mmCIF file with all atom_site columns, C-alpha atoms in Angstrom:
data_model
loop_
_atom_site.group_PDB
_atom_site.id
_atom_site.type_symbol
_atom_site.label_atom_id
_atom_site.label_alt_id
_atom_site.label_comp_id
_atom_site.label_asym_id
_atom_site.label_entity_id
_atom_site.label_seq_id
_atom_site.pdbx_PDB_ins_code
_atom_site.Cartn_x
_atom_site.Cartn_y
_atom_site.Cartn_z
_atom_site.occupancy
_atom_site.B_iso_or_equiv
_atom_site.pdbx_formal_charge
_atom_site.auth_seq_id
_atom_site.auth_comp_id
_atom_site.auth_asym_id
_atom_site.auth_atom_id
_atom_site.pdbx_PDB_model_num
ATOM 1   C CA . UNK A 1 1   ? -15.261 25.579  8.973   1.00 0.00 ? 1   UNK A CA 1
ATOM 2   C CA . UNK A 1 2   ? -11.914 26.006  8.130   1.00 0.00 ? 2   UNK A CA 1
ATOM 3   C CA . UNK A 1 3   ? -9.765  23.066  6.485   1.00 0.00 ? 3   UNK A CA 1
ATOM 4   C CA . UNK A 1 4   ? -7.648  22.418  8.888   1.00 0.00 ? 4   UNK A CA 1
ATOM 5   C CA . UNK A 1 5   ? -10.597 21.619  11.220  1.00 0.00 ? 5   UNK A CA 1
ATOM 6   C CA . UNK A 1 6   ? -11.965 19.020  8.912   1.00 0.00 ? 6   UNK A CA 1
ATOM 7   C CA . UNK A 1 7   ? -8.301  17.650  9.112   1.00 0.00 ? 7   UNK A CA 1
ATOM 8   C CA . UNK A 1 8   ? -7.803  17.555  12.669  1.00 0.00 ? 8   UNK A CA 1
ATOM 9   C CA . UNK A 1 9   ? -11.148 15.916  12.964  1.00 0.00 ? 9   UNK A CA 1
ATOM 10  C CA . UNK A 1 10  ? -10.392 13.272  10.173  1.00 0.00 ? 10  UNK A CA 1
ATOM 11  C CA . UNK A 1 11  ? -7.043  12.596  11.699  1.00 0.00 ? 11  UNK A CA 1
ATOM 12  C CA . UNK A 1 12  ? -8.790  12.156  15.432  1.00 0.00 ? 12  UNK A CA 1
ATOM 13  C CA . UNK A 1 13  ? -10.994 9.456   13.841  1.00 0.00 ? 13  UNK A CA 1
ATOM 14  C CA . UNK A 1 14  ? -8.033  7.759   12.410  1.00 0.00 ? 14  UNK A CA 1
ATOM 15  C CA . UNK A 1 15  ? -6.389  7.552   15.446  1.00 0.00 ? 15  UNK A CA 1
ATOM 16  C CA . UNK A 1 16  ? -9.149  6.285   17.447  1.00 0.00 ? 16  UNK A CA 1
ATOM 17  C CA . UNK A 1 17  ? -9.622  3.586   14.831  1.00 0.00 ? 17  UNK A CA 1
ATOM 18  C CA . UNK A 1 18  ? -6.254  2.250   15.013  1.00 0.00 ? 18  UNK A CA 1
ATOM 19  C CA . UNK A 1 19  ? -4.638  4.199   12.720  1.00 0.00 ? 19  UNK A CA 1
ATOM 20  C CA . UNK A 1 20  ? -0.849  6.009   13.087  1.00 0.00 ? 20  UNK A CA 1
ATOM 21  C CA . UNK A 1 21  ? -0.239  9.391   12.371  1.00 0.00 ? 21  UNK A CA 1
ATOM 22  C CA . UNK A 1 22  ? 2.956   10.882  10.964  1.00 0.00 ? 22  UNK A CA 1
ATOM 23  C CA . UNK A 1 23  ? 3.807   14.224  10.481  1.00 0.00 ? 23  UNK A CA 1
ATOM 24  C CA . UNK A 1 24  ? 5.202   14.928  6.716   1.00 0.00 ? 24  UNK A CA 1
ATOM 25  C CA . UNK A 1 25  ? 8.530   15.753  7.185   1.00 0.00 ? 25  UNK A CA 1
ATOM 26  C CA . UNK A 1 26  ? 9.028   12.072  8.822   1.00 0.00 ? 26  UNK A CA 1
ATOM 27  C CA . UNK A 1 27  ? 8.096   10.253  5.708   1.00 0.00 ? 27  UNK A CA 1
ATOM 28  C CA . UNK A 1 28  ? 10.176  12.673  3.323   1.00 0.00 ? 28  UNK A CA 1
ATOM 29  C CA . UNK A 1 29  ? 13.382  11.875  1.570   1.00 0.00 ? 29  UNK A CA 1
ATOM 30  C CA . UNK A 1 30  ? 15.907  11.494  4.201   1.00 0.00 ? 30  UNK A CA 1
ATOM 31  C CA . UNK A 1 31  ? 12.919  11.424  7.193   1.00 0.00 ? 31  UNK A CA 1
ATOM 32  C CA . UNK A 1 32  ? 13.231  9.662   10.465  1.00 0.00 ? 32  UNK A CA 1
ATOM 33  C CA . UNK A 1 33  ? 11.019  7.045   9.158   1.00 0.00 ? 33  UNK A CA 1
ATOM 34  C CA . UNK A 1 34  ? 13.253  6.131   6.400   1.00 0.00 ? 34  UNK A CA 1
ATOM 35  C CA . UNK A 1 35  ? 10.520  5.364   3.717   1.00 0.00 ? 35  UNK A CA 1
ATOM 36  C CA . UNK A 1 36  ? 11.062  7.489   1.138   1.00 0.00 ? 36  UNK A CA 1
ATOM 37  C CA . UNK A 1 37  ? 13.925  7.870   -1.525  1.00 0.00 ? 37  UNK A CA 1
ATOM 38  C CA . UNK A 1 38  ? 12.542  10.478  -3.900  1.00 0.00 ? 38  UNK A CA 1
ATOM 39  C CA . UNK A 1 39  ? 9.347   12.763  -3.379  1.00 0.00 ? 39  UNK A CA 1
ATOM 40  C CA . UNK A 1 40  ? 7.520   11.280  -6.331  1.00 0.00 ? 40  UNK A CA 1
ATOM 41  C CA . UNK A 1 41  ? 7.618   8.037   -4.140  1.00 0.00 ? 41  UNK A CA 1
ATOM 42  C CA . UNK A 1 42  ? 3.748   7.927   -3.611  1.00 0.00 ? 42  UNK A CA 1
ATOM 43  C CA . UNK A 1 43  ? 3.682   4.162   -2.090  1.00 0.00 ? 43  UNK A CA 1
ATOM 44  C CA . UNK A 1 44  ? 5.981   3.867   1.137   1.00 0.00 ? 44  UNK A CA 1
ATOM 45  C CA . UNK A 1 45  ? 7.726   0.573   -0.139  1.00 0.00 ? 45  UNK A CA 1
ATOM 46  C CA . UNK A 1 46  ? 9.406   -0.493  3.066   1.00 0.00 ? 46  UNK A CA 1
ATOM 47  C CA . UNK A 1 47  ? 6.160   -0.713  4.747   1.00 0.00 ? 47  UNK A CA 1
ATOM 48  C CA . UNK A 1 48  ? 4.441   -2.590  2.098   1.00 0.00 ? 48  UNK A CA 1
ATOM 49  C CA . UNK A 1 49  ? 7.355   -4.987  1.887   1.00 0.00 ? 49  UNK A CA 1
ATOM 50  C CA . UNK A 1 50  ? 6.630   -5.486  5.611   1.00 0.00 ? 50  UNK A CA 1
ATOM 51  C CA . UNK A 1 51  ? 3.110   -6.212  5.064   1.00 0.00 ? 51  UNK A CA 1
ATOM 52  C CA . UNK A 1 52  ? 4.095   -8.235  2.054   1.00 0.00 ? 52  UNK A CA 1
ATOM 53  C CA . UNK A 1 53  ? 6.373   -10.703 3.964   1.00 0.00 ? 53  UNK A CA 1
ATOM 54  C CA . UNK A 1 54  ? 3.921   -10.578 6.997   1.00 0.00 ? 54  UNK A CA 1
ATOM 55  C CA . UNK A 1 55  ? 0.838   -11.992 5.096   1.00 0.00 ? 55  UNK A CA 1
ATOM 56  C CA . UNK A 1 56  ? 2.541   -14.013 2.626   1.00 0.00 ? 56  UNK A CA 1
ATOM 57  C CA . UNK A 1 57  ? 5.499   -15.689 4.538   1.00 0.00 ? 57  UNK A CA 1
ATOM 58  C CA . UNK A 1 58  ? 5.561   -18.582 2.045   1.00 0.00 ? 58  UNK A CA 1
ATOM 59  C CA . UNK A 1 59  ? 6.891   -16.140 -0.858  1.00 0.00 ? 59  UNK A CA 1
ATOM 60  C CA . UNK A 1 60  ? 10.518  -15.919 -1.734  1.00 0.00 ? 60  UNK A CA 1
ATOM 61  C CA . UNK A 1 61  ? 12.112  -12.543 -1.609  1.00 0.00 ? 61  UNK A CA 1
ATOM 62  C CA . UNK A 1 62  ? 12.110  -12.030 -5.311  1.00 0.00 ? 62  UNK A CA 1
ATOM 63  C CA . UNK A 1 63  ? 8.054   -12.647 -5.434  1.00 0.00 ? 63  UNK A CA 1
ATOM 64  C CA . UNK A 1 64  ? 7.533   -9.988  -2.585  1.00 0.00 ? 64  UNK A CA 1
ATOM 65  C CA . UNK A 1 65  ? 10.022  -7.589  -4.489  1.00 0.00 ? 65  UNK A CA 1
ATOM 66  C CA . UNK A 1 66  ? 8.187   -8.089  -7.938  1.00 0.00 ? 66  UNK A CA 1
ATOM 67  C CA . UNK A 1 67  ? 4.468   -7.658  -5.828  1.00 0.00 ? 67  UNK A CA 1
ATOM 68  C CA . UNK A 1 68  ? 6.069   -4.461  -4.012  1.00 0.00 ? 68  UNK A CA 1
ATOM 69  C CA . UNK A 1 69  ? 7.383   -3.052  -7.504  1.00 0.00 ? 69  UNK A CA 1
ATOM 70  C CA . UNK A 1 70  ? 4.220   -3.794  -9.234  1.00 0.00 ? 70  UNK A CA 1
ATOM 71  C CA . UNK A 1 71  ? 2.094   -1.472  -6.856  1.00 0.00 ? 71  UNK A CA 1
ATOM 72  C CA . UNK A 1 72  ? 4.909   1.492   -6.380  1.00 0.00 ? 72  UNK A CA 1
ATOM 73  C CA . UNK A 1 73  ? 5.790   1.394   -9.802  1.00 0.00 ? 73  UNK A CA 1
ATOM 74  C CA . UNK A 1 74  ? 2.027   1.466   -11.120 1.00 0.00 ? 74  UNK A CA 1
ATOM 75  C CA . UNK A 1 75  ? 0.971   3.622   -14.165 1.00 0.00 ? 75  UNK A CA 1
ATOM 76  C CA . UNK A 1 76  ? -2.006  3.489   -16.354 1.00 0.00 ? 76  UNK A CA 1
ATOM 77  C CA . UNK A 1 77  ? -3.104  6.190   -19.297 1.00 0.00 ? 77  UNK A CA 1
ATOM 78  C CA . UNK A 1 78  ? -6.480  5.855   -18.225 1.00 0.00 ? 78  UNK A CA 1
ATOM 79  C CA . UNK A 1 79  ? -7.028  7.251   -14.588 1.00 0.00 ? 79  UNK A CA 1
ATOM 80  C CA . UNK A 1 80  ? -10.294 5.522   -13.994 1.00 0.00 ? 80  UNK A CA 1
ATOM 81  C CA . UNK A 1 81  ? -9.130  2.003   -15.539 1.00 0.00 ? 81  UNK A CA 1
ATOM 82  C CA . UNK A 1 82  ? -5.812  2.649   -13.214 1.00 0.00 ? 82  UNK A CA 1
ATOM 83  C CA . UNK A 1 83  ? -8.020  3.311   -10.345 1.00 0.00 ? 83  UNK A CA 1
ATOM 84  C CA . UNK A 1 84  ? -10.371 0.210   -10.670 1.00 0.00 ? 84  UNK A CA 1
ATOM 85  C CA . UNK A 1 85  ? -7.578  -2.066  -11.554 1.00 0.00 ? 85  UNK A CA 1
ATOM 86  C CA . UNK A 1 86  ? -5.370  -0.944  -8.494  1.00 0.00 ? 86  UNK A CA 1
ATOM 87  C CA . UNK A 1 87  ? -8.611  -1.423  -6.399  1.00 0.00 ? 87  UNK A CA 1
ATOM 88  C CA . UNK A 1 88  ? -9.095  -5.060  -7.488  1.00 0.00 ? 88  UNK A CA 1
ATOM 89  C CA . UNK A 1 89  ? -5.196  -5.814  -6.574  1.00 0.00 ? 89  UNK A CA 1
ATOM 90  C CA . UNK A 1 90  ? -5.536  -4.118  -3.041  1.00 0.00 ? 90  UNK A CA 1
ATOM 91  C CA . UNK A 1 91  ? -8.991  -5.724  -2.324  1.00 0.00 ? 91  UNK A CA 1
ATOM 92  C CA . UNK A 1 92  ? -8.189  -9.231  -4.086  1.00 0.00 ? 92  UNK A CA 1
ATOM 93  C CA . UNK A 1 93  ? -4.698  -9.624  -4.231  1.00 0.00 ? 93  UNK A CA 1
ATOM 94  C CA . UNK A 1 94  ? -1.749  -8.501  -6.556  1.00 0.00 ? 94  UNK A CA 1
ATOM 95  C CA . UNK A 1 95  ? -1.583  -11.155 -9.647  1.00 0.00 ? 95  UNK A CA 1
ATOM 96  C CA . UNK A 1 96  ? 1.772   -12.825 -9.941  1.00 0.00 ? 96  UNK A CA 1
ATOM 97  C CA . UNK A 1 97  ? 2.516   -14.880 -12.304 1.00 0.00 ? 97  UNK A CA 1
ATOM 98  C CA . UNK A 1 98  ? 5.225   -18.207 -11.505 1.00 0.00 ? 98  UNK A CA 1
ATOM 99  C CA . UNK A 1 99  ? 5.521   -21.441 -12.490 1.00 0.00 ? 99  UNK A CA 1
ATOM 100 C CA . UNK A 1 100 ? 3.823   -24.248 -10.595 1.00 0.00 ? 100 UNK A CA 1
ATOM 101 C CA . UNK A 1 101 ? 5.374   -27.632 -9.509  1.00 0.00 ? 101 UNK A CA 1
ATOM 102 C CA . UNK A 1 102 ? 4.334   -29.285 -13.076 1.00 0.00 ? 102 UNK A CA 1
ATOM 103 C CA . UNK A 1 103 ? 5.783   -26.668 -14.917 1.00 0.00 ? 103 UNK A CA 1
ATOM 104 C CA . UNK A 1 104 ? 2.835   -24.751 -16.056 1.00 0.00 ? 104 UNK A CA 1
ATOM 105 C CA . UNK A 1 105 ? 2.364   -20.626 -15.840 1.00 0.00 ? 105 UNK A CA 1
ATOM 106 C CA . UNK A 1 106 ? -0.273  -19.773 -12.889 1.00 0.00 ? 106 UNK A CA 1
ATOM 107 C CA . UNK A 1 107 ? -1.332  -16.358 -11.513 1.00 0.00 ? 107 UNK A CA 1
ATOM 108 C CA . UNK A 1 108 ? -0.961  -16.182 -7.921  1.00 0.00 ? 108 UNK A CA 1
ATOM 109 C CA . UNK A 1 109 ? -2.820  -12.976 -5.944  1.00 0.00 ? 109 UNK A CA 1
ATOM 110 C CA . UNK A 1 110 ? -0.597  -12.118 -3.541  1.00 0.00 ? 110 UNK A CA 1
ATOM 111 C CA . UNK A 1 111 ? -2.652  -10.097 -0.524  1.00 0.00 ? 111 UNK A CA 1
ATOM 112 C CA . UNK A 1 112 ? -1.187  -6.972  0.590   1.00 0.00 ? 112 UNK A CA 1
ATOM 113 C CA . UNK A 1 113 ? -4.019  -6.167  2.746   1.00 0.00 ? 113 UNK A CA 1
ATOM 114 C CA . UNK A 1 114 ? -5.130  -7.912  5.840   1.00 0.00 ? 114 UNK A CA 1
ATOM 115 C CA . UNK A 1 115 ? -8.712  -8.720  5.210   1.00 0.00 ? 115 UNK A CA 1
ATOM 116 C CA . UNK A 1 116 ? -8.570  -9.609  9.175   1.00 0.00 ? 116 UNK A CA 1
ATOM 117 C CA . UNK A 1 117 ? -8.435  -5.978  10.082  1.00 0.00 ? 117 UNK A CA 1
ATOM 118 C CA . UNK A 1 118 ? -4.590  -6.548  11.388  1.00 0.00 ? 118 UNK A CA 1
ATOM 119 C CA . UNK A 1 119 ? -2.992  -3.742  9.360   1.00 0.00 ? 119 UNK A CA 1
ATOM 120 C CA . UNK A 1 120 ? -0.427  -1.303  10.061  1.00 0.00 ? 120 UNK A CA 1
ATOM 121 C CA . UNK A 1 121 ? -2.316  2.110   8.761   1.00 0.00 ? 121 UNK A CA 1
ATOM 122 C CA . UNK A 1 122 ? -0.774  5.476   8.556   1.00 0.00 ? 122 UNK A CA 1
ATOM 123 C CA . UNK A 1 123 ? -1.992  8.838   8.061   1.00 0.00 ? 123 UNK A CA 1
ATOM 124 C CA . UNK A 1 124 ? 0.474   11.428  7.033   1.00 0.00 ? 124 UNK A CA 1
ATOM 125 C CA . UNK A 1 125 ? -0.228  14.950  7.830   1.00 0.00 ? 125 UNK A CA 1
ATOM 126 C CA . UNK A 1 126 ? 1.156   17.620  5.901   1.00 0.00 ? 126 UNK A CA 1
ATOM 127 C CA . UNK A 1 127 ? 1.944   20.458  8.083   1.00 0.00 ? 127 UNK A CA 1
#
């Protein structure tokens, strides 16, 4: 089996489970999807922003931007600890500090993945 056979099988499986498939050029800076400004952008911020708004319609735009920037700009000295923390955010919501109506500070967990499986999933192929 060659690598492209495995990739094709995985893409077919993902497509059959509801994922959208896009060519790498479509998500490239200046590509037709307009989702990356730089090659170093790992997170497709416009798509994450749309999902955050859809899942949290009550959040003000500034909080949505804070959540997107927190994920898109994430960095950690330890790869293992960083992956663990980011996984927690994706699973349990991104922590966002805010002021409660009584003035105390509280931490909200802002979901960015729909646990009811109504997500806009995208697999990008590098061909």
